[in-house]
Short mmCIF file of C-alpha atoms in Angstrom, two decimals:
data_model
loop_
_atom_site.label_atom_id
_atom_site.label_comp_id
_atom_site.label_asym_id
_atom_site.label_seq_id
_atom_site.Cartn_x
_atom_site.Cartn_y
_atom_site.Cartn_z
CA MET A 54 -1.57 7.72 12.64
CA LEU A 55 -0.52 11.16 13.80
CA LEU A 56 -0.81 14.22 11.59
CA LYS A 57 1.04 17.47 12.10
CA VAL A 58 0.23 20.37 9.81
CA THR A 59 2.58 23.26 9.14
CA ASP A 60 1.77 26.25 6.97
CA HIS A 61 4.22 27.64 4.45
CA PRO A 62 3.46 30.68 2.26
CA GLU A 63 3.24 28.45 -0.81
CA ALA A 64 2.15 25.13 0.64
CA THR A 65 0.55 23.10 3.32
CA ILE A 66 3.05 20.69 4.85
CA ILE A 67 1.59 17.57 6.42
CA HIS A 68 3.83 15.35 8.53
CA ILE A 69 2.43 11.85 8.85
CA LYS A 70 3.58 9.37 11.46
CA GLY A 71 2.53 5.72 11.60
CA ARG A 72 0.20 3.86 9.28
CA LEU A 73 -1.71 5.37 6.37
CA ASP A 74 -4.28 2.74 5.46
CA SER A 75 -8.00 2.26 4.94
CA ALA A 76 -8.71 3.09 8.57
CA THR A 77 -6.66 6.29 8.72
CA ALA A 78 -6.90 7.61 5.15
CA PRO A 79 -10.22 9.45 5.80
CA GLU A 80 -8.50 11.64 8.41
CA LEU A 81 -5.77 12.60 5.94
CA GLU A 82 -8.36 13.14 3.19
CA SER A 83 -10.23 15.56 5.42
CA GLN A 84 -7.00 17.44 6.19
CA VAL A 85 -5.96 17.57 2.53
CA LEU A 86 -9.36 18.85 1.40
CA SER A 87 -9.31 21.47 4.13
CA SER A 88 -5.85 22.59 3.03
CA LEU A 89 -6.85 22.78 -0.62
CA GLU A 90 -9.88 24.88 0.23
CA GLY A 91 -7.51 27.23 2.03
CA GLY A 92 -5.99 28.09 -1.34
CA ARG A 93 -2.43 26.81 -0.88
CA GLN A 94 -0.69 26.16 -4.20
CA HIS A 95 1.28 23.07 -3.20
CA LEU A 96 0.90 20.12 -0.88
CA VAL A 97 3.97 18.68 0.84
CA LEU A 98 3.71 15.29 2.53
CA ASP A 99 6.52 14.48 4.91
CA PHE A 100 6.69 10.68 5.06
CA SER A 101 9.90 10.43 7.10
CA GLU A 102 7.99 8.73 9.92
CA LEU A 103 5.48 6.90 7.77
CA GLU A 104 5.62 3.16 8.45
CA TYR A 105 2.98 1.87 6.06
CA ILE A 106 0.88 3.05 3.13
CA ASN A 107 -1.62 1.16 1.00
CA SER A 108 -3.72 2.09 -2.02
CA ALA A 109 -6.24 3.93 0.17
CA GLY A 110 -3.43 6.23 1.29
CA LEU A 111 -2.07 6.65 -2.23
CA ARG A 112 -5.57 7.61 -3.37
CA ILE A 113 -5.46 10.70 -1.14
CA LEU A 114 -2.24 11.84 -2.78
CA VAL A 115 -3.81 11.40 -6.21
CA LEU A 116 -6.83 13.36 -5.01
CA GLY A 117 -4.50 16.23 -4.09
CA TYR A 118 -2.76 15.98 -7.45
CA GLN A 119 -6.05 16.04 -9.36
CA ARG A 120 -7.07 19.25 -7.56
CA LEU A 121 -3.70 21.03 -7.70
CA HIS A 122 -2.26 20.04 -11.08
CA PRO A 123 -4.80 21.99 -13.21
CA LEU A 124 -3.94 25.08 -11.14
CA GLY A 125 -0.19 24.68 -11.57
CA GLY A 126 0.35 23.23 -8.12
CA GLN A 127 2.25 20.14 -7.11
CA VAL A 128 2.08 17.31 -4.63
CA MET A 129 5.52 16.82 -3.10
CA VAL A 130 6.40 13.66 -1.22
CA CYS A 131 9.51 13.62 0.92
CA GLY A 132 11.47 11.37 3.25
CA VAL A 133 9.97 8.10 2.02
CA LYS A 134 11.58 5.00 3.50
CA ASP A 135 13.25 2.69 0.98
CA TYR A 136 10.82 -0.17 1.47
CA ILE A 137 7.90 2.17 0.84
CA ALA A 138 9.52 4.02 -2.07
CA GLU A 139 9.08 1.02 -4.33
CA VAL A 140 5.29 1.39 -4.35
CA PHE A 141 5.78 4.83 -5.89
CA ASP A 142 8.23 3.39 -8.41
CA ILE A 143 6.16 0.45 -9.56
CA SER A 144 2.87 2.37 -9.61
CA GLY A 145 4.48 5.15 -11.64
CA TYR A 146 3.39 7.75 -9.08
CA ASN A 147 7.01 8.80 -8.65
CA ARG A 148 6.63 10.49 -12.05
CA VAL A 149 3.46 12.30 -11.01
CA PHE A 150 4.43 13.56 -7.57
CA ARG A 151 7.66 15.46 -6.94
CA MET A 152 9.73 13.09 -4.81
CA CYS A 153 12.25 14.78 -2.47
CA PRO A 154 14.80 13.05 -0.22
CA ASP A 155 13.77 15.14 2.78
CA LEU A 156 11.64 18.05 3.92
CA ASP A 157 14.51 20.55 3.71
CA GLN A 158 14.87 19.91 -0.01
CA ALA A 159 11.13 20.22 -0.53
CA ILE A 160 11.12 23.58 1.24
CA ARG A 161 14.13 24.72 -0.75
CA TYR A 162 12.25 23.84 -3.92
CA LEU A 163 9.24 25.83 -2.75
CA SER A 164 11.44 28.84 -2.00
CA ALA A 165 13.32 28.71 -5.29
CA PRO A 166 11.81 26.32 -7.83
CA PRO A 167 14.17 25.51 -10.71
CA ASP A 168 13.45 26.93 -14.17
CA GLY A 169 11.05 29.47 -12.74
CA GLN A 170 8.34 26.85 -12.10
CA MET B 299 26.05 -17.27 22.58
CA THR B 300 23.28 -19.81 22.62
CA GLY B 301 19.84 -19.63 21.17
CA GLU B 302 17.11 -21.78 19.75
CA LYS B 303 17.34 -22.31 16.05
CA GLN B 304 14.25 -21.04 14.25
CA ALA B 305 12.10 -23.68 12.55
CA ALA B 306 12.80 -23.84 8.84
CA GLU B 307 9.16 -23.37 7.96
CA ALA B 308 6.15 -21.94 9.77
CA ARG B 309 2.57 -20.97 8.99
CA ILE B 310 -0.24 -18.87 10.37
CA ASP B 311 -3.95 -19.36 9.69
CA LEU B 312 -6.39 -16.53 10.29
CA VAL B 313 -10.10 -16.00 9.75
CA ILE B 314 -12.23 -12.89 9.78
CA ASP B 315 -16.01 -12.93 9.54
CA GLN B 316 -18.99 -10.82 10.49
CA SER B 317 -18.56 -11.64 14.18
CA LYS B 318 -14.89 -10.56 14.17
CA PRO B 319 -14.43 -8.35 11.11
CA ASP B 320 -11.33 -6.58 12.39
CA GLN B 321 -9.01 -6.32 9.41
CA GLY B 322 -6.54 -4.32 11.48
CA SER B 323 -6.10 -7.18 13.94
CA LEU B 324 -5.62 -9.62 11.08
CA LEU B 325 -2.89 -7.45 9.56
CA ALA B 326 -1.27 -6.97 12.96
CA ALA B 327 -1.20 -10.74 13.45
CA ILE B 328 0.45 -11.23 10.07
CA ASP B 329 3.00 -8.52 10.81
CA GLY B 330 3.68 -10.17 14.17
CA PHE B 331 4.23 -13.47 12.40
CA ALA B 332 6.60 -11.82 9.92
CA ALA B 333 8.52 -10.14 12.74
CA ALA B 334 8.79 -13.42 14.66
CA ARG B 335 10.16 -15.03 11.52
CA ALA B 336 12.75 -12.23 11.30
CA LEU B 337 11.69 -11.24 7.80
CA SER B 338 13.20 -8.03 6.46
CA GLU B 339 11.15 -4.84 6.65
CA THR B 340 10.80 -4.92 2.86
CA LEU B 341 9.27 -8.40 2.92
CA ARG B 342 7.13 -7.53 5.93
CA TYR B 343 5.78 -4.53 4.08
CA ARG B 344 5.13 -6.43 0.85
CA LEU B 345 3.40 -9.27 2.70
CA GLY B 346 1.21 -6.91 4.74
CA LEU B 347 0.32 -4.85 1.68
CA ILE B 348 -0.64 -7.89 -0.38
CA VAL B 349 -2.93 -9.30 2.30
CA ASP B 350 -4.33 -5.83 3.06
CA GLU B 351 -5.22 -5.08 -0.56
CA LEU B 352 -6.70 -8.51 -1.24
CA VAL B 353 -8.78 -8.67 1.93
CA THR B 354 -9.99 -5.10 1.36
CA ASN B 355 -11.01 -6.13 -2.13
CA CYS B 356 -12.95 -9.11 -0.76
CA ILE B 357 -14.77 -6.93 1.74
CA VAL B 358 -15.46 -3.89 -0.43
CA HIS B 359 -16.08 -5.46 -3.85
CA GLY B 360 -16.87 -9.07 -3.01
CA ALA B 361 -19.27 -8.17 -0.19
CA CYS B 362 -17.85 -11.15 1.72
CA LEU B 363 -18.53 -10.14 5.28
CA SER B 364 -21.90 -8.51 4.63
CA ARG B 365 -23.14 -11.87 3.35
CA GLY B 366 -22.16 -13.54 6.57
CA ASN B 367 -19.27 -15.36 4.98
CA GLU B 368 -15.70 -15.56 6.12
CA ILE B 369 -12.29 -14.80 4.69
CA ARG B 370 -9.53 -17.29 5.41
CA VAL B 371 -5.91 -16.20 5.17
CA THR B 372 -2.94 -18.53 5.37
CA VAL B 373 0.69 -17.46 5.26
CA GLU B 374 3.52 -19.97 5.10
CA ASP B 375 7.14 -19.00 5.55
CA ARG B 376 9.00 -21.51 3.39
CA GLU B 377 12.68 -21.89 2.64
CA ASN B 378 12.79 -19.59 -0.38
CA GLU B 379 9.36 -18.01 -0.53
CA LEU B 380 6.37 -16.73 1.36
CA PHE B 381 3.22 -18.55 0.32
CA VAL B 382 -0.13 -16.79 0.76
CA GLU B 383 -3.59 -18.30 0.32
CA ILE B 384 -6.81 -16.32 0.60
CA ILE B 385 -10.17 -18.08 0.40
CA ASP B 386 -13.45 -16.18 0.44
CA ALA B 387 -17.06 -16.90 -0.39
CA GLY B 388 -17.76 -13.53 -1.95
CA GLN B 389 -18.69 -12.77 -5.53
CA THR B 390 -16.60 -14.47 -8.18
CA PHE B 391 -13.54 -12.35 -8.81
CA ASP B 392 -10.20 -13.25 -10.35
CA PRO B 393 -7.64 -10.61 -9.34
CA THR B 394 -5.12 -12.09 -11.76
CA ALA B 395 -7.33 -11.48 -14.79
CA THR B 396 -7.22 -7.69 -14.96
CA PRO B 397 -4.14 -6.12 -16.52
CA PRO B 398 -2.32 -3.70 -14.21
CA PRO B 399 -3.11 -0.05 -15.03
CA GLN B 400 -0.36 2.10 -16.49
CA CYS B 401 0.19 5.42 -14.80
CA PRO B 402 0.58 8.38 -17.18
CA ARG B 403 3.29 10.95 -16.59
CA THR B 404 0.72 13.68 -16.15
CA GLY B 405 -2.91 14.56 -16.73
CA GLN B 406 -5.60 12.10 -15.69
CA VAL B 407 -4.00 9.84 -13.11
CA ALA B 408 -5.86 6.65 -12.34
CA VAL B 409 -6.91 5.89 -8.78
CA GLY B 410 -8.62 2.53 -9.16
CA GLY B 411 -6.71 -0.69 -9.65
CA VAL B 412 -3.50 0.44 -7.97
CA GLY B 413 -3.86 -1.98 -5.06
CA LEU B 414 -4.21 -5.04 -7.25
CA SER B 415 -1.46 -3.75 -9.49
CA LEU B 416 0.91 -3.65 -6.51
CA VAL B 417 -0.15 -7.17 -5.49
CA ARG B 418 0.59 -8.54 -8.93
CA ARG B 419 3.95 -6.86 -9.18
CA PHE B 420 5.09 -7.99 -5.74
CA ALA B 421 3.93 -11.57 -6.27
CA GLU B 422 6.31 -13.96 -7.99
CA TRP B 423 3.31 -15.94 -9.20
CA ALA B 424 -0.42 -15.99 -8.49
CA HIS B 425 -3.06 -18.63 -9.26
CA TYR B 426 -6.80 -18.21 -8.97
CA ASN B 427 -9.61 -20.72 -9.11
CA ARG B 428 -13.26 -20.83 -8.07
CA SER B 429 -14.39 -24.00 -6.35
CA ASP B 430 -16.98 -24.89 -3.71
CA ASN B 431 -18.52 -21.45 -4.34
CA ARG B 432 -15.36 -19.82 -3.06
CA ASN B 433 -12.57 -17.74 -4.55
CA HIS B 434 -9.20 -19.39 -3.98
CA LEU B 435 -6.16 -17.22 -4.56
CA ARG B 436 -2.66 -18.57 -4.00
CA LEU B 437 0.45 -16.51 -4.52
CA SER B 438 4.11 -16.45 -3.66
CA LEU B 439 6.62 -13.77 -2.69
CA LYS B 440 10.26 -14.52 -3.31
CA LYS B 441 12.53 -13.93 -0.37
CA ASN B 442 15.38 -12.43 -2.37
CA GLU B 443 13.58 -9.06 -2.47
CA LYS B 444 14.45 -8.19 -6.03
CA ALA B 445 12.59 -5.00 -6.87
CA PRO B 446 9.70 -5.52 -9.29
CA ASP B 447 9.81 -3.75 -12.64
CA ALA B 448 8.46 -0.21 -12.66
CA ALA B 449 5.18 0.61 -14.39
#
């Protein structure tokens, strides 16, 4: 797994390439916790090059949600491949995280959230 | 164009134990099998995820490998389905007995149980029994890739 972190005024953007599984999830968890401690309001996960995710990977996203949601922040997931998207659908996590088709749309949302969110 | 016709059915048998506990290699072997069988990326993903979640469960909650026991995984590519069998000598555990958790729209979002929930939704059927002091789980994935119902 390769992680690339980009800062945005409102969010930390993490681009993840490869497999997010039990072996690699601790590295992402460490990065997410570090980002949250930095005080960013939102967390954006760019999954456009993600090839695999299991429940250990999903757990990190939920961890981010549990920290950010009470503070009005969001976890945004973008660029998910079709064969991976169904795990968000059938787990119901697609209703918890903001799912965006690509990173551009996620950034547009951050710049001008609808309804003044 | 000429080419060898692929066998109608094929299987792979794998074992991990304390001497070779590499779950990553096991999953890579299964993905290699799925690729060699020209399964779609959706089926490859579902198959890998199912084996990953179940073997992880055996290791983490069943304490299989720490007791010096082994986990046996068989995958058969059949005409209309993928058949998976996982046998382990860990603690008695029936993954088909627990109802899948429901994810709320907001508020307290559950973390536990998601892996087994995904397994049960991807599997067409699953049967569990305990015999010879081992957990035997058999399940099937349909090859038509119909999306499971959402939570």
